[in-house]
Structures are given as structure tokens and as C-alpha cells.
Amino acid sequence: MFATSSNDHFLSLPWLQRKKSQWSLRSFTKTRQGSISTTSVISANSCMAESIITIPEPPSYEDPSHPWVFVFPTSVANRTILPREEEGHEMLPGYSCDINKLNFIHIKCEFSQPGIRSRDRSWRDLYVQVYGTQLLAYHRHPLKKPNREPIWVYSMQGAEVTIPTDYNKYRYVARLRINHGPQFLFSTQTEQERNDWIRAIESSIHVSSDLDSRTMPQFVTLASRRRRRRPRTTEYQETLV
């Protein structure tokens, strides 16, 4: 008997021999790249085919075959519409402005523009009027001469009225800031008169803004004065003791 090694013994048996595989990493990579490129080409062609497809336009409403078409009867289509007898002769209601306050007051211009001090900051006596959404000033009474031109006119839109706490020269003073305009101080004789002016100015500011952007009015609340209590008499104090 011939002495053979164990390896030669296994190789001599055909069913125990390892079959040569044709698989390799390089061939798998090439196959995968080819499939990806083929898929991308197919998807691009399908997208181009979809873009070429045209959608037909919807039918016109004037088309008689349209299901929603409506044709007016001839009697209605040929009818002539005549104006009413009162057309163009209506009586419009009279206009009345609820915000109208005019008085001869002491006024001073602090700033001509925001941040710019006025050159003339002296006090002046003018006829000041709050009418609707405007603030007007006159040298003379405007009602004595209807066509009298005002010295200046300012819109009350965006204005602000406050009571200054940093001014002590006069007792009853209010401060008015015009939006993108001057700033005024006006003085009155009594506290009630000052409060009336503040209410009129606040009402004018409120109605001057647009309805869509209008906010709740912020009226100036004034603290009422407390009465001074009289000191107790000695007799009353003795009874308490």
C-alpha cells in the first residue's frame, strides 16, 4: 500500500473537494453599481414621462353642455332697470360733532419736535379748540368770524395727555404730547376745568384711531383730595381718657 497523507486523501474524494466560487467583492460592487444606475435611469425616464402628460382644461361655464350652466330667461335678460324716483335726491342726515370744546387758556410749547426744545417757551393766551380729531389754536375767538384761519392744527391720532409731576410753577397744569409733533403745557384756573380738558382730549384721541387698531381708552384717573381732620378738643380728649 502506498502511504499517502491525509490531505491527499481528502483531495482524491471529489465530494469532499471545495467548489471554486465565482463570487468576489469586486464583482458584487460592479453589479450593485450597475443596478443603481439602471434604477436611476428608469426613475428619470418615468419622471419625464409624467411631466409630458398634460391635463385637459376644465370646461367653460359658458359651455351649454356644462352641468352648472344657467341661462337667464329672455324676459329677464331684456328687462331695463329704471332708477327710483328719489334717486339722487335723498336727504342726508345732519352732521354733528360730539367732541367740541373751546376756551381761552394759558398754553406753552415745550418741544417743537420730539427731543428738540422750542425756541419760544413763554406762556401765551390762546383760544384752543378740540374739535373731533383735531386740535386748533386761534389768536381771536373763531366763532365771531367763521372763516378765521387757525394758527396751527394738529391731529390727535397717537397723542398722549398726562398730568406733569415735574412742573410746579402753576397748580392746574396738563401736558399734551402730539405724535411726531410738539409738546404743550396748558394751565387752567380750576381743577374741574383741567379735568374737563383732559376728558375732551382723551375722547378725541380715542376716536382718531382706526377701528381695527383701536384700543380701550386710557382715561387719566385723578385722586380725590382727602378732607383734613380737625384736631380734637381738649374737653373731648379728657372724656376719652
Short mmCIF file of C-alpha atoms in Angstrom, two decimals:
data_model
loop_
_atom_site.label_atom_id
_atom_site.label_comp_id
_atom_site.label_asym_id
_atom_site.label_seq_id
_atom_site.Cartn_x
_atom_site.Cartn_y
_atom_site.Cartn_z
CA MET A 1 0.00 0.00 0.00
CA PHE A 2 1.13 3.44 -0.81
CA ALA A 3 1.47 5.78 2.06
CA THR A 4 -0.47 8.94 1.36
CA SER A 5 -1.01 11.96 3.50
CA SER A 6 -4.38 12.85 4.92
CA ASN A 7 -4.62 15.95 2.69
CA ASP A 8 -4.10 13.94 -0.47
CA HIS A 9 -6.71 11.50 0.74
CA PHE A 10 -9.35 14.21 1.07
CA LEU A 11 -8.44 15.77 -2.25
CA SER A 12 -8.83 12.42 -4.00
CA LEU A 13 -12.51 12.33 -2.97
CA PRO A 14 -14.49 14.58 -5.32
CA TRP A 15 -17.44 15.13 -2.97
CA LEU A 16 -15.15 16.48 -0.29
CA GLN A 17 -13.40 18.97 -2.57
CA ARG A 18 -14.38 22.69 -2.17
CA LYS A 19 -16.02 24.09 -5.20
CA LYS A 20 -14.45 27.14 -6.69
CA SER A 21 -16.75 30.11 -6.10
CA GLN A 22 -17.16 32.80 -8.68
CA TRP A 23 -18.24 35.37 -6.06
CA SER A 24 -15.93 38.24 -5.19
CA LEU A 25 -16.25 41.67 -3.61
CA ARG A 26 -15.22 43.38 -6.80
CA SER A 27 -17.83 41.63 -8.90
CA PHE A 28 -20.53 42.41 -6.28
CA THR A 29 -19.63 46.10 -6.27
CA LYS A 30 -19.84 46.28 -10.06
CA THR A 31 -23.20 44.53 -10.09
CA ARG A 32 -24.61 46.86 -7.43
CA GLN A 33 -23.42 49.99 -9.24
CA GLY A 34 -24.97 48.73 -12.44
CA SER A 35 -28.33 48.10 -10.77
CA ILE A 36 -28.33 51.54 -9.14
CA SER A 37 -27.55 53.29 -12.41
CA THR A 38 -30.26 51.31 -14.17
CA THR A 39 -32.80 52.21 -11.48
CA SER A 40 -31.91 55.92 -11.65
CA VAL A 41 -32.28 55.93 -15.43
CA ILE A 42 -35.68 54.24 -15.16
CA SER A 43 -36.88 56.71 -12.50
CA ALA A 44 -35.66 59.69 -14.56
CA ASN A 45 -37.47 58.38 -17.62
CA SER A 46 -40.65 57.86 -15.62
CA CYS A 47 -40.48 61.43 -14.25
CA MET A 48 -40.02 62.80 -17.75
CA ALA A 49 -42.96 60.75 -18.92
CA GLU A 50 -45.15 62.10 -16.12
CA SER A 51 -44.14 65.69 -16.87
CA ILE A 52 -45.07 65.27 -20.51
CA ILE A 53 -48.62 64.20 -19.59
CA THR A 54 -50.94 67.19 -19.98
CA ILE A 55 -54.16 67.65 -18.02
CA PRO A 56 -57.11 68.79 -20.10
CA GLU A 57 -58.57 72.21 -19.25
CA PRO A 58 -61.87 72.30 -17.35
CA PRO A 59 -64.97 73.11 -19.37
CA SER A 60 -66.05 76.73 -19.60
CA TYR A 61 -69.05 77.94 -17.64
CA GLU A 62 -70.46 79.38 -20.86
CA ASP A 63 -70.46 75.96 -22.47
CA PRO A 64 -74.12 74.84 -22.85
CA SER A 65 -73.12 71.25 -22.11
CA HIS A 66 -71.74 72.25 -18.70
CA PRO A 67 -73.90 70.78 -15.90
CA TRP A 68 -73.86 74.03 -13.90
CA VAL A 69 -74.74 76.38 -16.73
CA PHE A 70 -77.59 78.80 -16.06
CA VAL A 71 -79.30 80.83 -18.74
CA PHE A 72 -81.46 83.77 -17.77
CA PRO A 73 -84.87 83.85 -19.36
CA THR A 74 -85.24 86.25 -22.25
CA SER A 75 -87.82 88.29 -20.35
CA VAL A 76 -85.37 88.86 -17.51
CA ALA A 77 -82.29 89.44 -19.69
CA ASN A 78 -84.00 92.12 -21.81
CA ARG A 79 -85.54 93.95 -18.87
CA THR A 80 -84.46 97.58 -18.36
CA ILE A 81 -83.84 98.82 -14.84
CA LEU A 82 -85.13 102.33 -14.18
CA PRO A 83 -83.81 104.49 -11.33
CA ARG A 84 -86.01 105.22 -8.35
CA GLU A 85 -87.89 108.49 -8.18
CA GLU A 86 -85.88 109.65 -5.17
CA GLU A 87 -82.58 108.59 -6.74
CA GLY A 88 -80.07 111.41 -6.21
CA HIS A 89 -82.48 113.48 -4.12
CA GLU A 90 -82.12 111.76 -0.76
CA MET A 91 -81.96 113.97 2.30
CA LEU A 92 -78.78 113.21 4.19
CA PRO A 93 -78.83 113.48 7.98
CA GLY A 94 -77.18 116.48 9.52
CA TYR A 95 -73.64 116.09 10.88
CA SER A 96 -72.94 116.96 14.47
CA CYS A 97 -69.61 116.59 16.27
CA ASP A 98 -69.96 115.49 19.87
CA ILE A 99 -66.35 116.38 20.71
CA ASN A 100 -66.18 120.16 20.63
CA LYS A 101 -64.53 122.19 23.38
CA LEU A 102 -63.31 125.77 23.02
CA ASN A 103 -61.82 128.02 25.67
CA PHE A 104 -59.29 130.78 26.26
CA ILE A 105 -56.42 129.12 28.14
CA HIS A 106 -52.80 129.61 29.12
CA ILE A 107 -50.55 127.44 26.89
CA LYS A 108 -46.81 126.88 26.45
CA CYS A 109 -44.83 124.93 23.83
CA GLU A 110 -42.07 122.89 25.49
CA PHE A 111 -40.75 120.95 22.47
CA SER A 112 -41.23 121.79 18.80
CA GLN A 113 -40.29 118.21 17.83
CA PRO A 114 -39.55 115.11 19.90
CA GLY A 115 -36.24 115.83 21.65
CA ILE A 116 -35.94 119.39 20.25
CA ARG A 117 -36.69 122.23 22.68
CA SER A 118 -38.83 125.06 21.43
CA ARG A 119 -37.13 128.41 20.89
CA ASP A 120 -40.09 130.29 22.36
CA ARG A 121 -41.10 128.59 25.61
CA SER A 122 -43.03 131.51 27.02
CA TRP A 123 -46.64 131.21 28.12
CA ARG A 124 -49.28 132.53 25.74
CA ASP A 125 -53.03 133.07 25.97
CA LEU A 126 -54.81 131.48 23.01
CA TYR A 127 -58.22 130.21 22.03
CA VAL A 128 -57.69 126.45 21.94
CA GLN A 129 -60.33 124.17 20.45
CA VAL A 130 -60.65 120.38 20.45
CA TYR A 131 -62.95 119.57 17.53
CA GLY A 132 -63.43 115.95 16.53
CA THR A 133 -59.96 114.55 15.89
CA GLN A 134 -58.14 117.89 15.65
CA LEU A 135 -56.57 120.41 17.99
CA LEU A 136 -56.72 124.01 16.79
CA ALA A 137 -55.47 127.34 18.18
CA TYR A 138 -56.57 130.92 17.37
CA HIS A 139 -55.47 134.39 18.37
CA ARG A 140 -59.09 135.58 18.46
CA HIS A 141 -62.41 133.92 19.03
CA PRO A 142 -63.16 131.76 15.96
CA LEU A 143 -66.96 131.92 16.27
CA LYS A 144 -67.04 135.68 15.78
CA LYS A 145 -65.52 135.21 12.34
CA PRO A 146 -66.37 131.80 10.82
CA ASN A 147 -63.64 131.86 8.16
CA ARG A 148 -60.86 132.68 10.59
CA GLU A 149 -57.72 130.62 9.93
CA PRO A 150 -56.14 128.85 12.94
CA ILE A 151 -52.54 129.41 14.00
CA TRP A 152 -51.82 125.68 13.95
CA VAL A 153 -53.75 122.45 13.55
CA TYR A 154 -52.63 119.05 14.82
CA SER A 155 -54.15 115.60 14.57
CA MET A 156 -54.92 113.85 17.83
CA GLN A 157 -54.10 110.40 16.47
CA GLY A 158 -51.47 108.82 18.70
CA ALA A 159 -51.36 111.80 21.08
CA GLU A 160 -50.98 111.47 24.85
CA VAL A 161 -52.20 113.67 27.68
CA THR A 162 -50.83 113.42 31.22
CA ILE A 163 -50.56 115.42 34.42
CA PRO A 164 -46.95 116.60 34.87
CA THR A 165 -45.42 115.96 38.26
CA ASP A 166 -42.18 117.80 37.43
CA TYR A 167 -43.79 121.23 36.91
CA ASN A 168 -44.71 123.30 39.97
CA LYS A 169 -44.97 126.86 38.69
CA TYR A 170 -48.71 126.59 38.11
CA ARG A 171 -51.10 124.45 40.07
CA TYR A 172 -53.56 123.06 37.50
CA VAL A 173 -51.43 122.02 34.52
CA ALA A 174 -51.73 119.25 31.93
CA ARG A 175 -49.20 118.07 29.36
CA LEU A 176 -50.10 117.11 25.79
CA ARG A 177 -47.71 115.22 23.50
CA ILE A 178 -48.57 115.20 19.80
CA ASN A 179 -47.45 112.09 17.93
CA HIS A 180 -44.27 113.04 15.98
CA GLY A 181 -45.00 116.67 16.83
CA PRO A 182 -44.72 119.30 19.54
CA GLN A 183 -45.35 119.02 23.26
CA PHE A 184 -47.55 121.53 25.08
CA LEU A 185 -48.34 122.55 28.63
CA PHE A 186 -51.68 124.21 29.28
CA SER A 187 -52.83 125.73 32.52
CA THR A 188 -56.38 126.30 33.77
CA GLN A 189 -57.94 128.27 36.60
CA THR A 190 -59.57 125.37 38.44
CA GLU A 191 -59.10 121.65 38.83
CA GLN A 192 -62.52 120.92 37.36
CA GLU A 193 -61.66 122.87 34.21
CA ARG A 194 -58.43 120.92 33.82
CA ASN A 195 -60.28 117.62 34.21
CA ASP A 196 -62.81 118.66 31.56
CA TRP A 197 -59.99 119.41 29.12
CA ILE A 198 -58.34 116.07 29.81
CA ARG A 199 -61.61 114.21 29.17
CA ALA A 200 -62.19 116.06 25.90
CA ILE A 201 -58.64 115.38 24.70
CA GLU A 202 -58.83 111.70 25.68
CA SER A 203 -62.11 111.32 23.76
CA SER A 204 -60.56 112.95 20.69
CA ILE A 205 -57.52 110.66 20.87
CA HIS A 206 -59.77 107.61 21.14
CA VAL A 207 -61.94 108.35 18.08
CA SER A 208 -58.99 109.43 15.92
CA SER A 209 -57.51 105.92 15.64
CA ASP A 210 -58.69 103.26 13.17
CA LEU A 211 -61.43 100.89 14.23
CA ASP A 212 -59.25 97.83 13.54
CA SER A 213 -56.37 99.08 15.69
CA ARG A 214 -58.39 100.98 18.30
CA THR A 215 -57.70 100.07 21.91
CA MET A 216 -59.60 100.74 25.07
CA PRO A 217 -59.37 104.39 26.13
CA GLN A 218 -56.97 105.08 28.98
CA PHE A 219 -58.51 107.94 30.87
CA VAL A 220 -56.42 109.79 33.42
CA THR A 221 -57.61 108.88 36.87
CA LEU A 222 -57.25 111.69 39.37
CA ALA A 223 -57.04 111.03 43.08
CA SER A 224 -59.64 112.89 45.08
CA ARG A 225 -58.43 115.11 47.87
CA ARG A 226 -58.95 113.99 51.41
CA ARG A 227 -60.51 116.34 53.88
CA ARG A 228 -58.31 117.49 56.69
CA ARG A 229 -59.44 116.24 60.03
CA ARG A 230 -59.83 118.84 62.72
CA PRO A 231 -57.80 118.30 65.87
CA ARG A 232 -59.77 117.02 68.80
CA THR A 233 -60.63 119.46 71.51
CA THR A 234 -59.17 119.10 74.98
CA GLU A 235 -62.55 118.51 76.54
CA TYR A 236 -63.28 115.65 74.13
CA GLN A 237 -59.86 114.15 74.77
CA GLU A 238 -60.38 114.31 78.54
CA THR A 239 -63.65 112.44 78.26
CA LEU A 240 -61.93 109.69 76.30
CA VAL A 241 -59.27 109.36 78.99
#
